[in-house]
Short mmCIF file of C-alpha atoms in Angstrom, two decimals:
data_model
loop_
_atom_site.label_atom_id
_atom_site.label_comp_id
_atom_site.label_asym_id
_atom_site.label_seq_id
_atom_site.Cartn_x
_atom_site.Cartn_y
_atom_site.Cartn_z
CA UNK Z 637 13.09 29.64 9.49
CA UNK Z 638 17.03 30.76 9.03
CA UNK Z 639 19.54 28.88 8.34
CA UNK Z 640 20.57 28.31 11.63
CA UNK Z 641 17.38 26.90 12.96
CA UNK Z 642 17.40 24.26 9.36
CA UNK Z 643 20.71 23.35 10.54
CA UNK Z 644 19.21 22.56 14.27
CA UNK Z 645 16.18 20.74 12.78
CA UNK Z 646 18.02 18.92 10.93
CA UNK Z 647 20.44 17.80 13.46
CA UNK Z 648 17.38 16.59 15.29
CA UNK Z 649 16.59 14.08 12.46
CA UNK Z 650 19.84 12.13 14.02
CA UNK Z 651 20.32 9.46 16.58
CA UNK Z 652 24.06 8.81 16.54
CA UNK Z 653 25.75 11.47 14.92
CA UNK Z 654 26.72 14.62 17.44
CA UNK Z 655 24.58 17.93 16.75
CA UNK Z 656 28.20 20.23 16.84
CA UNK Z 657 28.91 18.02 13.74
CA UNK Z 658 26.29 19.43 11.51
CA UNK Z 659 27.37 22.78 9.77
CA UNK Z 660 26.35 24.73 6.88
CA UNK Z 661 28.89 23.12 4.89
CA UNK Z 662 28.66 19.74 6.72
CA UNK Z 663 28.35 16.66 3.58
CA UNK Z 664 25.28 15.81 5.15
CA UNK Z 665 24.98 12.49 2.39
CA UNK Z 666 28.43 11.67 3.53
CA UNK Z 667 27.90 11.07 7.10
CA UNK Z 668 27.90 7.86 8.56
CA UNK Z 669 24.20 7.67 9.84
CA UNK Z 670 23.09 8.86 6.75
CA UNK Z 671 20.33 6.19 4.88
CA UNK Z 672 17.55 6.36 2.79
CA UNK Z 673 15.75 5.72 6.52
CA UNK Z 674 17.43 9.04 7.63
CA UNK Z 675 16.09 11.04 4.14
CA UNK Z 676 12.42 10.00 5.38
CA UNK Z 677 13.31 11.96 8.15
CA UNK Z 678 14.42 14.91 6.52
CA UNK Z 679 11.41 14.69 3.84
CA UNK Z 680 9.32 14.62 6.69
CA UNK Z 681 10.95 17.59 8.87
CA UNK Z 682 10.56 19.85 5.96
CA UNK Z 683 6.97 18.53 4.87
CA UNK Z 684 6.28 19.31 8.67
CA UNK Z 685 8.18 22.65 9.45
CA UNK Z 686 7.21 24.47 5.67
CA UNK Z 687 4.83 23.08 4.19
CA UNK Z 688 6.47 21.98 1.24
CA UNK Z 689 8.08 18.79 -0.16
CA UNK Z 690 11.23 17.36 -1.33
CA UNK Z 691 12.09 15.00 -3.35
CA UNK Z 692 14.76 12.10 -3.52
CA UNK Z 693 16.09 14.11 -6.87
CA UNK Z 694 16.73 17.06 -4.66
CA UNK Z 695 18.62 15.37 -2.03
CA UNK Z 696 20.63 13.91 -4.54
CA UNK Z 697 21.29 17.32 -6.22
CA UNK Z 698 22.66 18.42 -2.71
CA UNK Z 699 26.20 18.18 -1.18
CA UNK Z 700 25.84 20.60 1.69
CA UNK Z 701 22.81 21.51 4.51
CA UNK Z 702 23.02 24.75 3.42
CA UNK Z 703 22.47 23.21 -0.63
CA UNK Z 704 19.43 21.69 0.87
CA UNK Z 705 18.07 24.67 2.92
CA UNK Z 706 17.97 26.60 -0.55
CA UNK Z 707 16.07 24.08 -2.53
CA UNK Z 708 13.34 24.67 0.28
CA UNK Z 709 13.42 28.32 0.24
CA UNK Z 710 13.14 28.08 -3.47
CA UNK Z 711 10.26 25.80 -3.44
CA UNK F 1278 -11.79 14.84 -12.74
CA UNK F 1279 -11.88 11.70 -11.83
CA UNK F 1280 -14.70 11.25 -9.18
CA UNK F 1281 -17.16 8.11 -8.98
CA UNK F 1282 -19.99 8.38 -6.74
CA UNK F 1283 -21.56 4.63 -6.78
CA UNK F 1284 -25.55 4.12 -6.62
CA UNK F 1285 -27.35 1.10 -6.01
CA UNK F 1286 -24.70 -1.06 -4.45
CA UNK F 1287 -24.49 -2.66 -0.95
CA UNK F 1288 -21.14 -4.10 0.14
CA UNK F 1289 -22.09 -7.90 1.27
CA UNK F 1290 -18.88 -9.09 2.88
CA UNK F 1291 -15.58 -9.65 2.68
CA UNK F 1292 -12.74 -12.62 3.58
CA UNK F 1293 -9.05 -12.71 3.13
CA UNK F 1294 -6.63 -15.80 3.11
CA UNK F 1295 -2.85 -14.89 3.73
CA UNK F 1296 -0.42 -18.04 3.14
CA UNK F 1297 0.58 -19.40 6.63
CA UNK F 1298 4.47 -19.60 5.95
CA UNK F 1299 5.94 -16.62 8.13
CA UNK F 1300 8.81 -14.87 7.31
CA UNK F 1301 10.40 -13.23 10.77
CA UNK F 1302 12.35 -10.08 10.12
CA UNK F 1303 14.55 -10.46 13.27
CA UNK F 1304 15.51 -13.93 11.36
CA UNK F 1305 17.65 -11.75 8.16
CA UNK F 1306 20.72 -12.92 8.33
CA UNK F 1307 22.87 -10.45 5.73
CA UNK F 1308 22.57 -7.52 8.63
CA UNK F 1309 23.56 -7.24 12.39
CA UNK F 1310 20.32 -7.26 14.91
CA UNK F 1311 20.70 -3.77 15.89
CA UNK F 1312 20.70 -2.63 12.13
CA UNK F 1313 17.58 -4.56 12.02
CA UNK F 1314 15.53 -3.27 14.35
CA UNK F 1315 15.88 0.48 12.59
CA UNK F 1316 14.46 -1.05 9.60
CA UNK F 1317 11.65 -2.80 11.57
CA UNK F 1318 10.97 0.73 13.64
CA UNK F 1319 10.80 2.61 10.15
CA UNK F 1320 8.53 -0.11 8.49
CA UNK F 1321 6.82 -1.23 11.65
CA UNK F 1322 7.39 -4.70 9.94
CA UNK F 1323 8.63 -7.79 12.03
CA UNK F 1324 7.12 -10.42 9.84
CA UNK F 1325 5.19 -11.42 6.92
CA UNK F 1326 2.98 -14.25 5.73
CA UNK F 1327 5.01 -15.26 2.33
CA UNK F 1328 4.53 -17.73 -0.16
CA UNK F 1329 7.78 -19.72 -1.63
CA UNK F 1330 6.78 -18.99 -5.03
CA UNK F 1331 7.33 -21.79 -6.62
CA UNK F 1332 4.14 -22.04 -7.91
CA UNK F 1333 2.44 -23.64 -5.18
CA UNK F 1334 0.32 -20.84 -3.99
CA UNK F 1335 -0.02 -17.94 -6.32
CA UNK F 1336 -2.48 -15.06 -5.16
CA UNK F 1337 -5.36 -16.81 -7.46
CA UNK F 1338 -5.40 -19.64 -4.50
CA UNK F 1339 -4.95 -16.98 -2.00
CA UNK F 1340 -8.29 -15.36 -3.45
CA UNK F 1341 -9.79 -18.51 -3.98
CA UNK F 1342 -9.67 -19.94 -0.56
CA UNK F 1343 -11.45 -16.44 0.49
CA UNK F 1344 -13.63 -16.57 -1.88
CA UNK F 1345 -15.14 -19.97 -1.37
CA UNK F 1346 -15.29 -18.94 2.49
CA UNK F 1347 -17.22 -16.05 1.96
CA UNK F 1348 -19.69 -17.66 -0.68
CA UNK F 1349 -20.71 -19.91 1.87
CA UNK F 1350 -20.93 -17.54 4.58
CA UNK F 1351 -23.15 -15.58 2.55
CA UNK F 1352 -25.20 -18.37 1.16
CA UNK F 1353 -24.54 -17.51 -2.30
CA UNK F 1354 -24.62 -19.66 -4.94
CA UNK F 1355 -21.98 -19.57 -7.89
CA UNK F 1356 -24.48 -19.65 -10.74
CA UNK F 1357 -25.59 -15.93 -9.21
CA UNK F 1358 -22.43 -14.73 -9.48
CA UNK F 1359 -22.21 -12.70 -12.95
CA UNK F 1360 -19.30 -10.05 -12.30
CA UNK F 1361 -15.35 -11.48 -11.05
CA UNK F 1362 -12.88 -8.50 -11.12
CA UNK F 1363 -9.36 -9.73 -9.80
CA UNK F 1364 -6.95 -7.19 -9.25
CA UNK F 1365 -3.16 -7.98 -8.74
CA UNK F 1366 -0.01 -7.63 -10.03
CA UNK F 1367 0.91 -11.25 -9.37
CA UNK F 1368 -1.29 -12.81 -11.89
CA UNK F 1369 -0.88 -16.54 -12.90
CA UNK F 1370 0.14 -16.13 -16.22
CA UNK F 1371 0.92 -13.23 -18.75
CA UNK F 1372 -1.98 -14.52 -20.18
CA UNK F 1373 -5.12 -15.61 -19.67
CA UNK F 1374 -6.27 -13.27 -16.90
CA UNK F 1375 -6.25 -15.01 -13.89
CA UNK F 1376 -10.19 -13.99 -13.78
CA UNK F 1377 -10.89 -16.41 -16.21
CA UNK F 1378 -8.98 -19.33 -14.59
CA UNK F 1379 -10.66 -18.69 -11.46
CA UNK F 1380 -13.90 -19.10 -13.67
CA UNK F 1381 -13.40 -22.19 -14.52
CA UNK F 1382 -11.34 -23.79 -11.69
CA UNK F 1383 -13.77 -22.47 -9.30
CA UNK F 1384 -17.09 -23.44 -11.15
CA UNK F 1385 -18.43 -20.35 -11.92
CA UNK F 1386 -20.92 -20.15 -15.12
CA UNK F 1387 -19.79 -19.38 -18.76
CA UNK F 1388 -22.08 -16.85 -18.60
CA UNK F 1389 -19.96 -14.53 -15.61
CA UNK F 1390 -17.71 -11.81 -17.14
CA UNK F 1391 -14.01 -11.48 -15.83
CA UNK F 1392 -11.21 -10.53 -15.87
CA UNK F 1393 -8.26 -8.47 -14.27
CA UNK F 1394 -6.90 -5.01 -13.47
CA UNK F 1395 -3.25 -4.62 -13.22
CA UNK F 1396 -2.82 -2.59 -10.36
CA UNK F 1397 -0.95 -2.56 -6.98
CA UNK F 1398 -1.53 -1.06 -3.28
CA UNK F 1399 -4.12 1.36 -5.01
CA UNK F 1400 -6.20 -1.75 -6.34
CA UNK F 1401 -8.37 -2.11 -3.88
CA UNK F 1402 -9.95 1.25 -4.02
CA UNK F 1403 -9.54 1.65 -7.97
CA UNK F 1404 -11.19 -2.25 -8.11
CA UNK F 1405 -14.24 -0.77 -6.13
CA UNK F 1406 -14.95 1.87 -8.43
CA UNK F 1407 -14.62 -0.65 -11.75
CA UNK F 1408 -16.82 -2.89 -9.91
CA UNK F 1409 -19.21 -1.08 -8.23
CA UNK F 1410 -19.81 1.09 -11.45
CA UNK F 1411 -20.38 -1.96 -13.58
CA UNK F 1412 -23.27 -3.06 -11.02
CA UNK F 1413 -24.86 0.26 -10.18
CA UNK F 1414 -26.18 0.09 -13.45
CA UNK F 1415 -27.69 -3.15 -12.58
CA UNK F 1416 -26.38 -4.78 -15.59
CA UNK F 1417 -24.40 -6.91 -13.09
CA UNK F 1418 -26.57 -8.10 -10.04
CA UNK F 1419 -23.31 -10.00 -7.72
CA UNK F 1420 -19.90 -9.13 -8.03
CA UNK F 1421 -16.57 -11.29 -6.83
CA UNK F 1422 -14.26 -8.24 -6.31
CA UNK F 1423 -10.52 -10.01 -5.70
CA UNK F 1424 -7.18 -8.15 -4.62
CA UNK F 1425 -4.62 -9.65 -3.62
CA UNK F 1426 -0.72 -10.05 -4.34
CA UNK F 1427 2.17 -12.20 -3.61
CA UNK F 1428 4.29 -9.69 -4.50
CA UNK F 1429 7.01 -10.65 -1.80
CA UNK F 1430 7.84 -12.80 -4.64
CA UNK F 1431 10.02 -9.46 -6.32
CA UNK F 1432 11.71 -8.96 -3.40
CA UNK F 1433 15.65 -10.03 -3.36
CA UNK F 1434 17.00 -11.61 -0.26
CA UNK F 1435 19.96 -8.34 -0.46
CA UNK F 1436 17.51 -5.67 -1.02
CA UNK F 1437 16.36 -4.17 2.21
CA UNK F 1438 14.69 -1.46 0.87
CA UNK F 1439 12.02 -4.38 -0.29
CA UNK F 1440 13.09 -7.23 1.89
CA UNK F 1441 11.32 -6.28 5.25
CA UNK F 1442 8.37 -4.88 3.76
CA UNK F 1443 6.31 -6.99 1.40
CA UNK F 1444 3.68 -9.62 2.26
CA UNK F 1445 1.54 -11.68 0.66
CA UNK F 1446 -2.58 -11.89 0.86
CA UNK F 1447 -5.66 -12.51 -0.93
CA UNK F 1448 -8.66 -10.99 -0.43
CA UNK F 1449 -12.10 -10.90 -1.79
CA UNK F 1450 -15.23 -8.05 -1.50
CA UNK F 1451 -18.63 -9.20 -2.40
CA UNK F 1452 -21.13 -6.33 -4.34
CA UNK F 1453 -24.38 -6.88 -5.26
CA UNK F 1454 -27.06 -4.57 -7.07
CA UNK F 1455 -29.09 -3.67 -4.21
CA UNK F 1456 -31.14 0.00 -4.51
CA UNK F 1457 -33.30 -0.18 -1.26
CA UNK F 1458 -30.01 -1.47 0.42
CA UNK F 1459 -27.25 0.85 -0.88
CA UNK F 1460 -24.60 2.05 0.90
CA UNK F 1461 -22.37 5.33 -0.15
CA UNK F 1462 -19.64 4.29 -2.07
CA UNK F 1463 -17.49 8.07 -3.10
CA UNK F 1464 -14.16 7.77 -4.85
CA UNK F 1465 -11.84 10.35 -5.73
CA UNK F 1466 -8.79 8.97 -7.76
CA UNK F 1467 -5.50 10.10 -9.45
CA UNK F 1468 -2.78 9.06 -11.63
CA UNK F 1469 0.74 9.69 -12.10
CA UNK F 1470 2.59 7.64 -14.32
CA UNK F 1471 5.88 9.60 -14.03
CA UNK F 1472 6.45 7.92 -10.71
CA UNK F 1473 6.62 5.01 -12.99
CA UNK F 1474 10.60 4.73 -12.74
CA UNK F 1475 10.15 4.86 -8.83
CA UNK F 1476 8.39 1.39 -8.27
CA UNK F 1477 8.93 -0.97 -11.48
CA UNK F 1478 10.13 -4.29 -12.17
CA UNK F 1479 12.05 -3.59 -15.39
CA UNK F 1480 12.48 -7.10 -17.46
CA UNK F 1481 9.86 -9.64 -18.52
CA UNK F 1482 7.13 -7.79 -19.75
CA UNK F 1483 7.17 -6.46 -23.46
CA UNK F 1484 9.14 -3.26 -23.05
CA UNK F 1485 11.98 -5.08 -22.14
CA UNK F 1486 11.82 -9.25 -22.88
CA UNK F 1487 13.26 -11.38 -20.54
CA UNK F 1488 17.15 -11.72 -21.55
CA UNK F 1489 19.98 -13.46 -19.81
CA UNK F 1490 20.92 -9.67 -18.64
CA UNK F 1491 17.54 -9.66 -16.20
CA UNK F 1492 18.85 -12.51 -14.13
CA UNK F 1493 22.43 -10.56 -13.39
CA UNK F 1494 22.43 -9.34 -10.05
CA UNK F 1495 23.29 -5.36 -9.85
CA UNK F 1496 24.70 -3.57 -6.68
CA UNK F 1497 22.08 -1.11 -6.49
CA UNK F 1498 23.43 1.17 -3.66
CA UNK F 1499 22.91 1.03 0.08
CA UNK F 1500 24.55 -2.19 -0.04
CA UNK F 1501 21.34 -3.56 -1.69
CA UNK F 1502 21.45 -6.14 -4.91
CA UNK F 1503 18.71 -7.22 -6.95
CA UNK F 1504 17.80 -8.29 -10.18
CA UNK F 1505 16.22 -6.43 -13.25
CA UNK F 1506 13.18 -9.19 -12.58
CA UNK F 1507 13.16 -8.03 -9.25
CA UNK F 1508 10.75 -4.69 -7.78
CA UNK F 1509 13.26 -1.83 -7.79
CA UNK F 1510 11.09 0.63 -4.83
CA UNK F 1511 12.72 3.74 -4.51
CA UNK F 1512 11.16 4.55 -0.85
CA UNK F 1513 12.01 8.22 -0.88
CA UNK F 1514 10.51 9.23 -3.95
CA UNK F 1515 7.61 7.14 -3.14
CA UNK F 1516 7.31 9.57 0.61
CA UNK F 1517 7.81 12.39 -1.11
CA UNK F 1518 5.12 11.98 -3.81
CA UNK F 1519 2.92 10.02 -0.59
CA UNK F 1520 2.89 12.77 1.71
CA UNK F 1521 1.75 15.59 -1.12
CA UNK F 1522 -0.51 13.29 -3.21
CA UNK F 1523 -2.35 11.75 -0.77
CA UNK F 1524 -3.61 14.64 1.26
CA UNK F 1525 -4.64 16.53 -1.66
CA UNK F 1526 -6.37 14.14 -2.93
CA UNK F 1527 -7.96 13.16 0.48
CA UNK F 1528 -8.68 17.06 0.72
CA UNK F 1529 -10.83 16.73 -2.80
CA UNK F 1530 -13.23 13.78 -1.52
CA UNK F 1531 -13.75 15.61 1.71
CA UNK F 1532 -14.93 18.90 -0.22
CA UNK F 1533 -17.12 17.02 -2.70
CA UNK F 1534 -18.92 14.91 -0.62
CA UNK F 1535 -19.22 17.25 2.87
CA UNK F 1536 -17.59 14.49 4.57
CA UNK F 1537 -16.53 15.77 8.18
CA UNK F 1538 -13.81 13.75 9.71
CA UNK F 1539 -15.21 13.55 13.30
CA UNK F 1540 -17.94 11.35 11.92
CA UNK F 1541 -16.30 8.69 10.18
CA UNK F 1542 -16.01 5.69 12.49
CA UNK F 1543 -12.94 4.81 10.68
CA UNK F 1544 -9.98 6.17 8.39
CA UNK F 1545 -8.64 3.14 6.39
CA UNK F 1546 -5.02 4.23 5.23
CA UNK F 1547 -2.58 1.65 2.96
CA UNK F 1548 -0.40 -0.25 4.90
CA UNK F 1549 2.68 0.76 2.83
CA UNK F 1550 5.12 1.02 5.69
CA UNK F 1551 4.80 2.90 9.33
CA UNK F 1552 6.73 6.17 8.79
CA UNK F 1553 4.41 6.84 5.79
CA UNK F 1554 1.61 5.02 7.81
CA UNK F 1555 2.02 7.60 10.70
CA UNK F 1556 2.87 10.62 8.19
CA UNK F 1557 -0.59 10.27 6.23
CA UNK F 1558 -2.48 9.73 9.52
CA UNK F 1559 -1.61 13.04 10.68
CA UNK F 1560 -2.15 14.77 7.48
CA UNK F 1561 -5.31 13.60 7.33
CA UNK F 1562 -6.25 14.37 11.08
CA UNK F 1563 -7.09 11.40 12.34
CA UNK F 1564 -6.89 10.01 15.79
CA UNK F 1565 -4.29 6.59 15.74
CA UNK F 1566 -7.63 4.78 17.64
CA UNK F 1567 -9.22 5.70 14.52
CA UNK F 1568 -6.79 4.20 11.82
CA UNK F 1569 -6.37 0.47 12.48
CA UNK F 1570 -2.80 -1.05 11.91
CA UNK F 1571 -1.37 -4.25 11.01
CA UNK F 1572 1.56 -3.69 9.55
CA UNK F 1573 3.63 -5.42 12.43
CA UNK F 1574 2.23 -8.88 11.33
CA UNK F 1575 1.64 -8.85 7.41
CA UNK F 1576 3.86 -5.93 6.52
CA UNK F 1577 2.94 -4.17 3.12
CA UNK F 1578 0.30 -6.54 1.51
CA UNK F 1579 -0.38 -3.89 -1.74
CA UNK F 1580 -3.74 -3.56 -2.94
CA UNK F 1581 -5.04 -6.18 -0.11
CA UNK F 1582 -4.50 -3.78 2.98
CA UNK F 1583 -7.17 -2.11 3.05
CA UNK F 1584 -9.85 -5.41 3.15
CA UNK F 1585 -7.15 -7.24 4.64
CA UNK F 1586 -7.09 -4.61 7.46
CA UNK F 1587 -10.88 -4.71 7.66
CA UNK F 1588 -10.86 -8.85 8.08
CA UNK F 1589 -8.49 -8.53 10.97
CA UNK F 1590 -9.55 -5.51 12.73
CA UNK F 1591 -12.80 -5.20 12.41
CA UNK F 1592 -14.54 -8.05 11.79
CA UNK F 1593 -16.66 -7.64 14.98
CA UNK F 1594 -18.01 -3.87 14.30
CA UNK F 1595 -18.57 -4.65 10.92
CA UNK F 1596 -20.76 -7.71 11.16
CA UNK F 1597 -23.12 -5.67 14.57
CA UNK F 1598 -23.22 -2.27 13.37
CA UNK F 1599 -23.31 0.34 10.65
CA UNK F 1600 -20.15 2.49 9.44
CA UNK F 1601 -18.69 4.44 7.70
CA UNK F 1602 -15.38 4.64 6.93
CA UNK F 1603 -12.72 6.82 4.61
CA UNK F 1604 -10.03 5.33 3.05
CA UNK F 1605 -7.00 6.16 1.30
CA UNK F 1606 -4.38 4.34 -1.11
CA UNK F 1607 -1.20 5.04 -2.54
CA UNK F 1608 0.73 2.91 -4.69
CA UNK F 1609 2.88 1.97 -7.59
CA UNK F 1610 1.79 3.55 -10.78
CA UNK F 1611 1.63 6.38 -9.20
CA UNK F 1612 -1.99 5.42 -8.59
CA UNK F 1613 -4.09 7.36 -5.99
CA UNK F 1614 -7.13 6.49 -4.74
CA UNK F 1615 -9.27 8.30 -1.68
CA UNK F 1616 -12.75 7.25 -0.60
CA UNK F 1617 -16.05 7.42 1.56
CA UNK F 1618 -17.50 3.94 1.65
CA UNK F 1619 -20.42 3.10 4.50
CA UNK F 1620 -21.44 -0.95 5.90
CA UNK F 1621 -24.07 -2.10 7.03
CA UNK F 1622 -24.30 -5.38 8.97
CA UNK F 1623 -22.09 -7.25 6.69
CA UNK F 1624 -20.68 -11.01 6.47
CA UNK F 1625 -16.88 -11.26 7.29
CA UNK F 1626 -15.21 -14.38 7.46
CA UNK F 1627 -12.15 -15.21 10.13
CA UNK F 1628 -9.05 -14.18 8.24
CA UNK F 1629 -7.78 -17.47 6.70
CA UNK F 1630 -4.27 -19.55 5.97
CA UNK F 1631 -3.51 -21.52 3.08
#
């Protein structure tokens, strides 16, 4: 999976928030609809689409999509 | 590794008591209704049985009230009983065990050994192996097995992240030394006590004495509040160490005992909340008409979901036919605990309200 398609999978872990918001650079923690409910989703999107698992230390290390994307490619 | 495969023990019955105060999510008053219902579709909580804790019914009387149901159901008589393991981390007092109160205020003989393991949602399976060790030797002939919590008891009123999910029950397994009568009891377990920070109530233990600090009320982020004598759950880490732990662990008791899935009648998985409920189920590969819920009416009862689960759900299969079941536990610690555990016929009591 590219970066691109995170970004898309990720957007798909949101209810409220518009999909043309999310970016690269998009402050994912920063958005409105973000919650601890809302990092269960993305925990479980990345569990589900490679196989491997992040933690609540590595969301918190993150500021950006793309900051997250590369903690899972480095996994 | 830690693997217990149990000889010589049948599995005579089981009750549970659950306190019949309700707490009704939809009834929270520090959120609007809409913000609500997201936390009841994540935890697949909309109420709880909850005690006031004020003393009135600790998870000793939950047990208790099971316990003398499902003596009498199975026509045993207390000076039999040689072997009461109670399991909770919601015990009377910091000391004596809450074993040897039931001892005495239920009538049991001088002679009986107890006494209690400190564990949470992973008690139930971990209290199985304790037990059911101690009487495959046949040192012990009947065994009291109790786990239960009130645990909704650490939950502040302005912390969500604990608020909708914690209920309180009581629950009690009877084992007896039985060789021509024994069913498979396999356990895998693991531990991880760096999770420790995750799922802790910080003050009034010996690490960190009760001060005047541990009754100041902290904004904890998310808009939540609590106490340092409250349960601080940090639900991410909790998924995130769930999702990996579990499965692999699940993965072990399948290969050391040649279990195959499409013959267990039933997968028993810890009510801990749905999105990890739902998760686990499909990591493990098991039908939902396989994995019994009841989340929506207790919410997260720790170590007492699994038998609790049993007691509501199948009462009926259990008591007219034989199964076999898996089960698997995740809880604070971290504690793990997978298993392979087969019935035969056995005595269940209705689920009961104190």
């Amino acid at each position: 999976m590219n970066l691109e398609e995170f970004i898309k999978a990720f957007a798909e872990e949101f209810d409220e928030t518009p999909a043309d918001i999310f970016k690269a650079d998009t402050k994912y923690r920063q958005l409105k609809e973000w919650s601890s409910l809302t990092a269960l989703s993305i925990i479980s999107m990345v569990d589900d689409q490679f196989d491997k698992t992040i933690t609540g230390a590595d969301i918190r290390s993150t500021e950006t999509i793309e900051d997250l994307f590369n903690i899972v490619q480095a996994k | 590794m830690a693997i217990a495969s149990i000889k010589n023990v049948k599995i005579a019955g089981m009750a549970a008591c659950v306190p019949e105060r309700i707490e009704e999510n939809r009834d929270y008053t520090l959120l609007p209704p809409d913000e609500i219902e997201k936390y009841i579709e994540t935890t697949g909580v909309e109420r709880r049985h909850c005690a006031i804790h004020d003393g009135s019914i600790c998870t000793s009387d939950l047990c208790q009230k099971a316990t003398e149901g499902l003596l009498e159901k199975l026509g045993w008589v207390k000076e039999e009983v040689d072997l009461i393991v109670f399991v909770s981390q919601t015990c009377d007092y910091r000391l004596p065990s809450t074993g040897i109160v039931l001892q005495d205020k239920m009538g049991f003989p001088k002679s009986t050994l107890a006494f209690d393991i400190t564990l949470g949602c992973s008690g139930f399976v971990v209290g199985l192996g304790v037990a059911g060790n101690m009487v495959s030797t046949g040192n012990f002939k009947k065994c009291l097995l109790m786990v239960g919590n009130t645990q909704s008891e650490y939950a502040n009123y302005k912390d969500k992240s604990m608020w909708f999910l914690l209920g309180d029950a009581g629950t009690v397994t009877a084992l007896e030394y039985n060789p021509e009568e024994a069913d498979k009891i396999d356990i895998c377990y693991s531990t991880d006590g760096s999770g420790r920070k995750h799922v802790i109530v910080p003050d009034g233990g010996s690490r960190n004495p009760v001060s005047l600090k541990s009754f100041e009320e902290e904004a904890v982020g998310d808009g939540n509040f609590r106490t340092r004598l409250d349960e601080k759950m940090d639900g991410v880490e909790v998924f995130a160490a769930a999702i990996t732990g579990v499965p692999k662990l699940y993965k072990q008791l399948l290969q050391e005992f040649n279990i195959d899935n499409e013959k267990m009648d039933y997968c028993l998985i810890h009510q801990a909340s749905k999105v990890l409920f739902e998760k686990l189920r499909k990591k493990l590969k098991f039908p939902e008409e396989k994995t019994p819920m009841n989340l929506k009416d207790f919410g997260n009862t720790s170590g007492a979901t699994i038998p609790l689960l049993m007691v509501c759900k199948l009462k009926e299969e259990l008591e007219s036919r034989p199964l076999e079941m898996v089960m698997a536990a995740v809880g604070v610690g971290f504690s793990i605990g997978t298993g392979r555990i087969t019935t035969n016929k056995i005595k269940v009591c209705d689920l009961m309200y104190l």
